[in-house]
Short mmCIF file of C-alpha atoms in Angstrom, two decimals:
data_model
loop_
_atom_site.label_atom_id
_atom_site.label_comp_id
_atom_site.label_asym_id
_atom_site.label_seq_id
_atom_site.Cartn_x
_atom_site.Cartn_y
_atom_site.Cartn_z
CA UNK A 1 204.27 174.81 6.71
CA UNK A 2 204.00 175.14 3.00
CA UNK A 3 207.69 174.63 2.54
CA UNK A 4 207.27 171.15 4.34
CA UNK A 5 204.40 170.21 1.83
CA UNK A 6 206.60 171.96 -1.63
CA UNK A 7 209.25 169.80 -0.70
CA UNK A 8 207.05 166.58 -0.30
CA UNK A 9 205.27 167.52 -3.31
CA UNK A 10 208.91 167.46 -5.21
CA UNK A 11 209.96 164.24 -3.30
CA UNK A 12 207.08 162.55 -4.58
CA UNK A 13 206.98 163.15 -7.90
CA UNK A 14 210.28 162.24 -7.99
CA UNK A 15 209.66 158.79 -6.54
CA UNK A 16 206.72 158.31 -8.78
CA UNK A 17 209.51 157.63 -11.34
CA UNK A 18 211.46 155.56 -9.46
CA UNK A 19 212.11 152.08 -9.31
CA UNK A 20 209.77 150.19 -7.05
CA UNK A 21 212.53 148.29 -5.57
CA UNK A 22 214.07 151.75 -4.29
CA UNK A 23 211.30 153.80 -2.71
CA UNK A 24 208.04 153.19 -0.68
CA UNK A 25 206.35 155.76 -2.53
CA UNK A 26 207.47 154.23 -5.99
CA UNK A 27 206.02 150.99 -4.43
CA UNK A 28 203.05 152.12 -3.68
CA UNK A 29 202.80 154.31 -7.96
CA UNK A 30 203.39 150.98 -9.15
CA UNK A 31 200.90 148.70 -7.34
CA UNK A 32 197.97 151.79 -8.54
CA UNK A 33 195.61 153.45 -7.04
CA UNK A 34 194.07 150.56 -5.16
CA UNK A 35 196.52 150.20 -2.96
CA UNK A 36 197.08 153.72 -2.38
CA UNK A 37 193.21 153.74 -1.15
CA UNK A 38 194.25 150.74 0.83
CA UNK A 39 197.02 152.71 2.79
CA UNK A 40 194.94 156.06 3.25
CA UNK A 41 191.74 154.13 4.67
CA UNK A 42 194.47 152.07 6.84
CA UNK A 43 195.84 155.09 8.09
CA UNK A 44 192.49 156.90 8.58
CA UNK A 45 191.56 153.93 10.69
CA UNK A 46 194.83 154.73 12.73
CA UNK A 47 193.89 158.09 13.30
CA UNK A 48 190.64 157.23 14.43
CA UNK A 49 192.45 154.85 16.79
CA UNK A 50 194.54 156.62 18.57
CA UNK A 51 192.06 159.79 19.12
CA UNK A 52 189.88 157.16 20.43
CA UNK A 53 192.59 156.19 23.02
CA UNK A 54 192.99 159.67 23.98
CA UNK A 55 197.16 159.79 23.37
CA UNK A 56 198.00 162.93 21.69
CA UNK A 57 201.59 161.71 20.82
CA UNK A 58 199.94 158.65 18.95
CA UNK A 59 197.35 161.01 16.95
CA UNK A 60 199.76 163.37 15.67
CA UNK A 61 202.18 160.40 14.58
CA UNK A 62 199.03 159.15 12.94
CA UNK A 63 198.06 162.13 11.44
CA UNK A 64 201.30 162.40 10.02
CA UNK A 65 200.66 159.29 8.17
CA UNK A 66 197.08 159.95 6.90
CA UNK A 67 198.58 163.21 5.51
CA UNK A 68 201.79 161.93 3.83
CA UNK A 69 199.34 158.96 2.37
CA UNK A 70 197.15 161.81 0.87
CA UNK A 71 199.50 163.34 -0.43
CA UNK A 72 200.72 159.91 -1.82
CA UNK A 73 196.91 160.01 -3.73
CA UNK A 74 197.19 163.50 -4.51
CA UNK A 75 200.37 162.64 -6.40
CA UNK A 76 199.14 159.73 -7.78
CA UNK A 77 196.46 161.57 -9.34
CA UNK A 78 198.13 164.32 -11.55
CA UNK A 79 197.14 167.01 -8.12
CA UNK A 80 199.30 168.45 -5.62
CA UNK A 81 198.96 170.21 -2.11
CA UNK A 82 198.43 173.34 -3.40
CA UNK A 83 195.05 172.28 -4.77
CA UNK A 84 193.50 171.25 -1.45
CA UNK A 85 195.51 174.35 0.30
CA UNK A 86 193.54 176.77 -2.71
CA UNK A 87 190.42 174.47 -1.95
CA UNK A 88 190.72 175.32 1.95
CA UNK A 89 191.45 178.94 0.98
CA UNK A 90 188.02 179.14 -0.75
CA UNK A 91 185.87 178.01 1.83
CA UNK A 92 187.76 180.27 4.65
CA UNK A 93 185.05 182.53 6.26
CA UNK A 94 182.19 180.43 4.61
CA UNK A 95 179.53 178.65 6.82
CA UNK A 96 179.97 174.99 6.88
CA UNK A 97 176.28 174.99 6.73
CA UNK A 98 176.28 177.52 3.62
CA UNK A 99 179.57 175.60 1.84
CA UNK A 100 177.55 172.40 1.73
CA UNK A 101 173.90 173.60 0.70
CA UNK A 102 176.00 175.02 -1.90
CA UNK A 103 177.32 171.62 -3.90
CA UNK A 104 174.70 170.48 -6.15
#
């Protein structure tokens, strides 16, 4: 699975460089962050959607889109996958409960 995300991470910061009129992603750097935050809250409602109506095809398509938006965000912001992968890493093995009484 990493592989997947390495190879999005290098696809998108190559198409943060490119010319809006040539990539979805480059589209998407160039309007700014606000409508990046547009597309992941559209997508989020998505995936929300389809769990709601219960088909699993429909989730995982829309999953697929939340991600690849994040990801979008992530780029956007100077971060990769790895971050949130070292992030998720951290908290493996630690109570939900504990992991949140823990942020100040």
């Amino acid at each position: 699975m990493n592989d997947i995300l390495q190879q999005l991470d290098a696809v998108l910061a190559e198409r943060k460089q490119a010319d809006p009129d040539s990539s979805y992603v480059a589209k998407l750097h160039d309007k700014g962050l606000d409508a990046i935050l547009k597309k992941v809250g559209e997508e989020a409602t998505e995936t929300v959607m389809a769990a709601k109506d219960g088909d699993a095809d429909k989730l995982v398509y829309e999953v697929a889109d939340l991600w690849f938006h994040t990801l979008v965000l992530l780029s956007h912001k100077g971060l990769s996958h790895q971050q949130v992968l070292d992030e998720l890493a951290r908290r493996f093995g630690v109570s939900g409960i504990d992991e949140k009484a823990s942020r100040k």
